[in-house]
PDB file of C-alpha atoms in Angstrom:
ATOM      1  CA  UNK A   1      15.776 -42.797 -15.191  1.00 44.00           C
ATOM      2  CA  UNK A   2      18.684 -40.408 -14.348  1.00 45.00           C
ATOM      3  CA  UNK A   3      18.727 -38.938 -17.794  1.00 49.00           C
ATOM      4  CA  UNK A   4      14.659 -38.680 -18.125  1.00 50.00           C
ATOM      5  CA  UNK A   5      14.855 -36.570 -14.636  1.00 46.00           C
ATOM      6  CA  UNK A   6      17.775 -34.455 -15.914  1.00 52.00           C
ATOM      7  CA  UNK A   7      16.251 -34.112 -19.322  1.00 47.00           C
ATOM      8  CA  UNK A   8      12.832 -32.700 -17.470  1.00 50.00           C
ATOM      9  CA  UNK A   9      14.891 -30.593 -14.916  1.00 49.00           C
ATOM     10  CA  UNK A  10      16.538 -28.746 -17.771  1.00 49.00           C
ATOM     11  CA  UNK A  11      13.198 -28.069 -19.459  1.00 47.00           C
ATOM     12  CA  UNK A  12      11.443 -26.951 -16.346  1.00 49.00           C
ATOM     13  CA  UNK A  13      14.951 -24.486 -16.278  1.00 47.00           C
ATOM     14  CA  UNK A  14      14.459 -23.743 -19.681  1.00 47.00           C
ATOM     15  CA  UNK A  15      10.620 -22.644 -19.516  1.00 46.00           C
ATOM     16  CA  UNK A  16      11.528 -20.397 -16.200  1.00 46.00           C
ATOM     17  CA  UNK A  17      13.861 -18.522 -17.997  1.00 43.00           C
ATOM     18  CA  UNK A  18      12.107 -17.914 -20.965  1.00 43.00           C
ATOM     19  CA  UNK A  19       9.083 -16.180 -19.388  1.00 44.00           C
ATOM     20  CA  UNK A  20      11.369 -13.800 -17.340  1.00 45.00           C
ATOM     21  CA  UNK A  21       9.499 -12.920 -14.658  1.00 49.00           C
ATOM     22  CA  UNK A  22       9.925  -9.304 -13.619  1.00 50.00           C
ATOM     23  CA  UNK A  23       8.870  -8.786  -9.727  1.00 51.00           C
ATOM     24  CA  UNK A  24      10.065  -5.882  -7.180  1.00 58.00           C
ATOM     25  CA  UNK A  25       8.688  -4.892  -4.208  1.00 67.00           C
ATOM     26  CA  UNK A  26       9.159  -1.207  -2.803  1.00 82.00           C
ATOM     27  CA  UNK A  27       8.283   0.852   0.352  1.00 86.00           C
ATOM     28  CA  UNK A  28       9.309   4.644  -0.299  1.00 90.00           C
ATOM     29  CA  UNK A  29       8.285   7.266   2.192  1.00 91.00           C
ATOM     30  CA  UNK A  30       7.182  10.330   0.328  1.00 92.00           C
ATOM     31  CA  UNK A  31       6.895  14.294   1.853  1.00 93.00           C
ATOM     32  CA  UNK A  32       5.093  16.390   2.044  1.00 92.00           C
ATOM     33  CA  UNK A  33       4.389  18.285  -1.674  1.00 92.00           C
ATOM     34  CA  UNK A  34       6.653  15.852  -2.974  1.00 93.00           C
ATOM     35  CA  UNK A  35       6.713  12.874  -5.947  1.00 93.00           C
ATOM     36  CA  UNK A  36       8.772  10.275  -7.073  1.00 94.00           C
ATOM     37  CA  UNK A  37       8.820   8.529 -10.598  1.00 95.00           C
ATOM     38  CA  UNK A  38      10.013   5.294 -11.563  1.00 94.00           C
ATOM     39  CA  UNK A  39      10.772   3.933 -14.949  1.00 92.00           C
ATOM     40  CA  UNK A  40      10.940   0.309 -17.051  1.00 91.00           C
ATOM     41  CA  UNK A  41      11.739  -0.048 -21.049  1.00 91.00           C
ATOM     42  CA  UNK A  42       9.268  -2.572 -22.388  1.00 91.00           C
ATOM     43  CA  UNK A  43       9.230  -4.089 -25.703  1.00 89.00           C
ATOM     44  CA  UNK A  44       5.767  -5.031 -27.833  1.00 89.00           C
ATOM     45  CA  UNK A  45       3.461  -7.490 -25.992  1.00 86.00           C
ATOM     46  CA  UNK A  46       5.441  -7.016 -22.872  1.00 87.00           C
ATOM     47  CA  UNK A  47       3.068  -7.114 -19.874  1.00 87.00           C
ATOM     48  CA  UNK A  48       3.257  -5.260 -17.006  1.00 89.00           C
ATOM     49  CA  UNK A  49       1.281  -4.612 -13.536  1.00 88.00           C
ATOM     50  CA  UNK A  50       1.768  -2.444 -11.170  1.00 91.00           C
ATOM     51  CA  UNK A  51      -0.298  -2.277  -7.144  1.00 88.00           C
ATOM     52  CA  UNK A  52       0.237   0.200  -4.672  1.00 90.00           C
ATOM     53  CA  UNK A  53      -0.972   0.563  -1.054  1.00 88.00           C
ATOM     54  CA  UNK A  54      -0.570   4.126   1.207  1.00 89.00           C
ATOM     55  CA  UNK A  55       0.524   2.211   4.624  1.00 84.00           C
ATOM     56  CA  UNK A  56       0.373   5.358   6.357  1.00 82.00           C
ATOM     57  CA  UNK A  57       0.380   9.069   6.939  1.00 85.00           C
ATOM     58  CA  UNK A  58      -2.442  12.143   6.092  1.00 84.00           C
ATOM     59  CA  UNK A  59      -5.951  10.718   4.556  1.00 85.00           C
ATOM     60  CA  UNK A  60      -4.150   7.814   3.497  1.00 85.00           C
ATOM     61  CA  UNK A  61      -4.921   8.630  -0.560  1.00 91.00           C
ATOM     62  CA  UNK A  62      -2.053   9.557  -3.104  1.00 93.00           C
ATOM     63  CA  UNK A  63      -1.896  10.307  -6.667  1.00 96.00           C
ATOM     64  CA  UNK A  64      -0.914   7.781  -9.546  1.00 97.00           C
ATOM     65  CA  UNK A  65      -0.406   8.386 -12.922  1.00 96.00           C
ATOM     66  CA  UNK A  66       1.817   6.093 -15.370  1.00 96.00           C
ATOM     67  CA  UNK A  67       2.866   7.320 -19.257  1.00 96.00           C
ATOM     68  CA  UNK A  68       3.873   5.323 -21.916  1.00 95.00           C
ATOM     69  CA  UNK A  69       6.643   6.304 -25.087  1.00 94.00           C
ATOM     70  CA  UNK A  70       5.781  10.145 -26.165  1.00 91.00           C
ATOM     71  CA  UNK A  71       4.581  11.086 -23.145  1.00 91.00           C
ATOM     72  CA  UNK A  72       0.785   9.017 -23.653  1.00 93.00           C
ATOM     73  CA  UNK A  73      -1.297   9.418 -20.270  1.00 95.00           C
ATOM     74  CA  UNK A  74      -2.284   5.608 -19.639  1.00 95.00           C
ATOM     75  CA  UNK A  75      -4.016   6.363 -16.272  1.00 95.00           C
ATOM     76  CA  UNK A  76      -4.534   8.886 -13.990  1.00 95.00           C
ATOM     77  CA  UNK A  77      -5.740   8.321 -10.363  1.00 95.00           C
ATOM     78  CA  UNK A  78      -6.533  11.081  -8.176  1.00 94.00           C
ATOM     79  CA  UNK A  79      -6.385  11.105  -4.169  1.00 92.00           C
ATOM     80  CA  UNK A  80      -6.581   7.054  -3.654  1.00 93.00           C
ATOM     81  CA  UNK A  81      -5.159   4.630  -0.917  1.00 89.00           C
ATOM     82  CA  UNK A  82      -4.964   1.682  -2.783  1.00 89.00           C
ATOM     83  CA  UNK A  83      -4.769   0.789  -6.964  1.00 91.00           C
ATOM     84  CA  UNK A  84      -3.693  -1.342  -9.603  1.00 89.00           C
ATOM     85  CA  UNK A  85      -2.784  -0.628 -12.759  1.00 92.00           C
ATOM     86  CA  UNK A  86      -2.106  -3.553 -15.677  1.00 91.00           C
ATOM     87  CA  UNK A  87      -1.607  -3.532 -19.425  1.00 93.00           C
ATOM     88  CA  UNK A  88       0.487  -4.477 -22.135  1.00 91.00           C
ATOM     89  CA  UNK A  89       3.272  -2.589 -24.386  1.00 92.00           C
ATOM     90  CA  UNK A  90       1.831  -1.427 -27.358  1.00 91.00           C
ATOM     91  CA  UNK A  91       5.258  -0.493 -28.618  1.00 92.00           C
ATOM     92  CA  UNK A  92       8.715  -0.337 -27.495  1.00 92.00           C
ATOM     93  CA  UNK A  93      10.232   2.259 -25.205  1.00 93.00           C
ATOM     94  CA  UNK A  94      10.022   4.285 -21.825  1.00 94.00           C
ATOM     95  CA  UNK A  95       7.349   3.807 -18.960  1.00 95.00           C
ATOM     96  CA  UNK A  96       7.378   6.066 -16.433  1.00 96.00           C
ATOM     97  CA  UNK A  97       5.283   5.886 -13.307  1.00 96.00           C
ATOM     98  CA  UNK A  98       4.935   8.356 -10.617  1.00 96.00           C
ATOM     99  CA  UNK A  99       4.000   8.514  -6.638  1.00 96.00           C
ATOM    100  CA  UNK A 100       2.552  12.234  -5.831  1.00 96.00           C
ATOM    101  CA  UNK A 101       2.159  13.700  -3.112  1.00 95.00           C
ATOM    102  CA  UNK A 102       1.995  17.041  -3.913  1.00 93.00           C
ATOM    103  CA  UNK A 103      -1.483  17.684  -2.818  1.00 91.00           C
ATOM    104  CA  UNK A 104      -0.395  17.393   1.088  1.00 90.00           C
ATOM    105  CA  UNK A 105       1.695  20.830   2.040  1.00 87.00           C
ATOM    106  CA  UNK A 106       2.090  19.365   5.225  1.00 89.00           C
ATOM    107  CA  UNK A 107       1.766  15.704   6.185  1.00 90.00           C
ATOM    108  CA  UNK A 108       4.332  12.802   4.824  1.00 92.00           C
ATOM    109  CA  UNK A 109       3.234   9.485   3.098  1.00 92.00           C
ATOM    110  CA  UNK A 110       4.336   5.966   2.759  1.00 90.00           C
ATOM    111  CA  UNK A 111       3.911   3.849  -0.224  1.00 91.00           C
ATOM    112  CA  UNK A 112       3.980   0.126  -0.750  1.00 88.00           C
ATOM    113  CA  UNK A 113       4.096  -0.834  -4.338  1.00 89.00           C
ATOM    114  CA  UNK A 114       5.013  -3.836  -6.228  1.00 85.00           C
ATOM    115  CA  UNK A 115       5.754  -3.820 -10.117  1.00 85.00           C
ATOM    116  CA  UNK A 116       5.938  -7.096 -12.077  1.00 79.00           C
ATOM    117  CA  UNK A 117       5.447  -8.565 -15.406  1.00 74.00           C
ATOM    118  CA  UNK A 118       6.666 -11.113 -17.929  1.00 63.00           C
ATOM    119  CA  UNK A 119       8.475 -10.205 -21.315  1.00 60.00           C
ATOM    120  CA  UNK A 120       6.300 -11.495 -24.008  1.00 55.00           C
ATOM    121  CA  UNK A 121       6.973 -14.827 -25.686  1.00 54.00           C
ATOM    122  CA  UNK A 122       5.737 -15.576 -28.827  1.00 56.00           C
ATOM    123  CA  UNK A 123       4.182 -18.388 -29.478  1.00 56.00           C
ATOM    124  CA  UNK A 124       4.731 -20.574 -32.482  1.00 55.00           C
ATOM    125  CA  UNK A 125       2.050 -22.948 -31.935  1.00 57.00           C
ATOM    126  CA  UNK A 126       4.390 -25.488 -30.866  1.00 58.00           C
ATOM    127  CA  UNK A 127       4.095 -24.567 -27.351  1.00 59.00           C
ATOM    128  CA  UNK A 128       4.330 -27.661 -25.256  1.00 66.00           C
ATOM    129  CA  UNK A 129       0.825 -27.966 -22.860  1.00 75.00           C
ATOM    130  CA  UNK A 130       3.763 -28.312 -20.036  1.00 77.00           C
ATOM    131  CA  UNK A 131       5.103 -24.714 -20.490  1.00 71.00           C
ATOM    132  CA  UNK A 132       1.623 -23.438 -20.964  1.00 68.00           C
ATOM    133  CA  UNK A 133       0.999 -24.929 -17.415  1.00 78.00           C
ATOM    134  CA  UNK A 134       4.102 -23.447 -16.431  1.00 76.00           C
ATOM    135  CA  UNK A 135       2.804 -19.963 -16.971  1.00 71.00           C
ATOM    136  CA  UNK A 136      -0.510 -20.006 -15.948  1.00 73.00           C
ATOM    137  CA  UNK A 137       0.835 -20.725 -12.638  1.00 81.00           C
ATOM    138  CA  UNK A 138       3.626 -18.166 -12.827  1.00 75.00           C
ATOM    139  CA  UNK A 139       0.584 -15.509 -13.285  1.00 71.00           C
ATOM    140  CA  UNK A 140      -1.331 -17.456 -10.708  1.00 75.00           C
ATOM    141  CA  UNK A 141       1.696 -17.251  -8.202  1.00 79.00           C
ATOM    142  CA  UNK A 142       2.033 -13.957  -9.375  1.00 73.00           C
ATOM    143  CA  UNK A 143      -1.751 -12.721  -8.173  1.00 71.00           C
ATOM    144  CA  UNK A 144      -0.943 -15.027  -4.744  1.00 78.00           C
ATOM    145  CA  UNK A 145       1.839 -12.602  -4.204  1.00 76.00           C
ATOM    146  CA  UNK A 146       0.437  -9.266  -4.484  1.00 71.00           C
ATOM    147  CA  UNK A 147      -2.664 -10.266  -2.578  1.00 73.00           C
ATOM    148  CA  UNK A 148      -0.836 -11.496   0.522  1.00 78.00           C
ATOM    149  CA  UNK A 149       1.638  -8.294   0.344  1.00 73.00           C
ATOM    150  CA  UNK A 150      -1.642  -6.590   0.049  1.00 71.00           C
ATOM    151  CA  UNK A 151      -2.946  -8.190   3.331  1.00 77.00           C
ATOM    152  CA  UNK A 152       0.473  -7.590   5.188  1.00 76.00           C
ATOM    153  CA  UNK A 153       0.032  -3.435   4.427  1.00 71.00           C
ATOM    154  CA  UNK A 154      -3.313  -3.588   5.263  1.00 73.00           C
ATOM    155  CA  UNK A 155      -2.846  -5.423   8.692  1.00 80.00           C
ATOM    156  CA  UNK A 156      -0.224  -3.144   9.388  1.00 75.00           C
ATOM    157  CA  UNK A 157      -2.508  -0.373   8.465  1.00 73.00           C
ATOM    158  CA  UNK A 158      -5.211  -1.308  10.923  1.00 77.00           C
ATOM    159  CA  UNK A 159      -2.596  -2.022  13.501  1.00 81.00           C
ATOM    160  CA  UNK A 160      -1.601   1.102  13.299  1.00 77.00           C
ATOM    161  CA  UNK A 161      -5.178   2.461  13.498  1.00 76.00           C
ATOM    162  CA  UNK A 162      -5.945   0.108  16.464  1.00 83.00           C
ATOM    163  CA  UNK A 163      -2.838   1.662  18.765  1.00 84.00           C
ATOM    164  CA  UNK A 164      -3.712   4.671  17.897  1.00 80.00           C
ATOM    165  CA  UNK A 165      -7.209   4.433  19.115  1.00 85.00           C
ATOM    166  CA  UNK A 166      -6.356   2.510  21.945  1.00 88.00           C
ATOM    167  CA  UNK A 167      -3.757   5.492  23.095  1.00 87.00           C
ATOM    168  CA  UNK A 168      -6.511   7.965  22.501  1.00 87.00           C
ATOM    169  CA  UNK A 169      -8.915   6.693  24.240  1.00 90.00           C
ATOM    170  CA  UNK A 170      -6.031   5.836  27.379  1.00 90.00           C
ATOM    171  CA  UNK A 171      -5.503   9.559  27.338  1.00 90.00           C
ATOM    172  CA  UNK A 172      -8.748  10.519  27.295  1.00 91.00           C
ATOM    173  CA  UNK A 173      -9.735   8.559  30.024  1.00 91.00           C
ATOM    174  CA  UNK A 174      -6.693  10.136  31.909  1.00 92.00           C
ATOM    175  CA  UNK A 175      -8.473  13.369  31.224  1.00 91.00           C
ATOM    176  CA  UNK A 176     -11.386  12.887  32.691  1.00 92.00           C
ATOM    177  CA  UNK A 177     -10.310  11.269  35.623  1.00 92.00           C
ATOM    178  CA  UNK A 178      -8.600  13.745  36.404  1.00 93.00           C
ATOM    179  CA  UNK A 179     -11.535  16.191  35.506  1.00 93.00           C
ATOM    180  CA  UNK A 180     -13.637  14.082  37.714  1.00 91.00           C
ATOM    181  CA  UNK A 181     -11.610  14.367  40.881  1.00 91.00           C
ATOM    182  CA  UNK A 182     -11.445  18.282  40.004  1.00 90.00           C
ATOM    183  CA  UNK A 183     -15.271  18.606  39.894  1.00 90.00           C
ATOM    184  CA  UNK A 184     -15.452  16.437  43.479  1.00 91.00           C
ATOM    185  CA  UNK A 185     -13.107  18.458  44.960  1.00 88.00           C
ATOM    186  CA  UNK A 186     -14.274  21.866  44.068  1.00 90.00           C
ATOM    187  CA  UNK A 187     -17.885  20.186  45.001  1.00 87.00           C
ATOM    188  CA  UNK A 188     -16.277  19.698  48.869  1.00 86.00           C
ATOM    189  CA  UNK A 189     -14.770  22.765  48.695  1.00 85.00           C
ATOM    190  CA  UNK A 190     -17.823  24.733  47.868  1.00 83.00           C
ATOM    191  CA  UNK A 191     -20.680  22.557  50.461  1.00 82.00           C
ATOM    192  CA  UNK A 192     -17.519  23.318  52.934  1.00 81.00           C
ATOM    193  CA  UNK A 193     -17.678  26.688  52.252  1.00 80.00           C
ATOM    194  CA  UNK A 194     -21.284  26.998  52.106  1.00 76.00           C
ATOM    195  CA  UNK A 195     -22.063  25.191  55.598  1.00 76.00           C
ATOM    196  CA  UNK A 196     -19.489  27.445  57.094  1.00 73.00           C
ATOM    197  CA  UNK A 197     -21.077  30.991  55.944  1.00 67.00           C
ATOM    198  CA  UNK A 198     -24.577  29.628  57.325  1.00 64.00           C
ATOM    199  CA  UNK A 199     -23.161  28.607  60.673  1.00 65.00           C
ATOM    200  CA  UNK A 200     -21.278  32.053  60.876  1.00 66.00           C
ATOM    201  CA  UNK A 201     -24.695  33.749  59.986  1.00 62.00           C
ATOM    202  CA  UNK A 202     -26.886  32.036  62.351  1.00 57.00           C
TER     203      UNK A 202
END
């Protein structure tokens, strides 16, 4: 029994390493009329996703674009606050992907982005069912990951939203208090004044 357990451990170890999961997780903060580019070498059939999230400053948008060897435009998204972008290497070299926020001459932004993707394994048709089990739920844990990251920036978003609103509105109310008690007193101040003119005229 031992040796059955170790024998499956070391396959389970095995399988892991050959998909080669490639996850990171970033927050940058970018200013104003500013960008910043990032870059992963891929080989053929190597996939690769990347999500991003503005968590906060200006109209919450920024721009994405990502190019592959030769300087090939894959996409190019214009003024948004949340995207994904997935595909997979058509041939081997340099992927560049960049955060702008060159539109904005005067506010700062910051970016939450995740990159990952697994380094293609071919298959020989002697794939065990076990291993293709084994990466369905890597992708499956995978899309788990970036959705709750998403819901974390997005929480903190609204939270964000929410004080603000809430300290707004606290101010606000400050104001017009305060504008209220003006109006009553000048309101005395004037039926004062008034009562006291017709009493020195009669």
């Amino acid at each position: 029994m031992p040796s059955r357990l170790s024998l499956w451990a070391a396959l389970l170890l095995a399988l892991a390493a050959a998909l080669v999961p490639v996850v990171h997780a970033h927050t940058i903060d970018l200013a104003a009329a500013s960008r910043d580019c990032y870059f992963e070498d891929l080989h053929t059939e190597d996939k690769m996703t990347v999500t991003y999230q503005v968590a906060g400053g200006g109209h919450l948008d920024i721009d994405f674009w990502m190019k592959g060897p030769g300087d090939k435009m894959m996409t190019d998204q214009k003024k948004r606050d949340t995207g994904t972008h997935s595909f997979t290497a058509e041939m081997d070299g340099r992927y560049t992907y960049c955060f702008s926020n060159e539109m904005s001459t005067v506010t700062g932004k910051t970016v939450s982005f995740n990159v990952h993707g697994i380094m293609y394994v071919e298959d020989d048709g002697h794939t065990a069912p076990i291993e293709r089990e084994i990466r369905a739920l890597s992708s499956a844990l995978e899309a788990v990951k970036d959705e709750q990251e998403y819901i974390v920036v997005r929480e903190r978003l609204h939270r964000d939203t929410a004080e603000s609103t809430n300290n707004r509105v606290k101010y606000w109310s400050i104001v017009q208090t305060i504008m209220l008690f003006g109006v009553c007193g000048w309101q005395v101040f004037y039926l004062k004044r008034f009562f006291e003119v017709k009493r020195t005229s009669g």
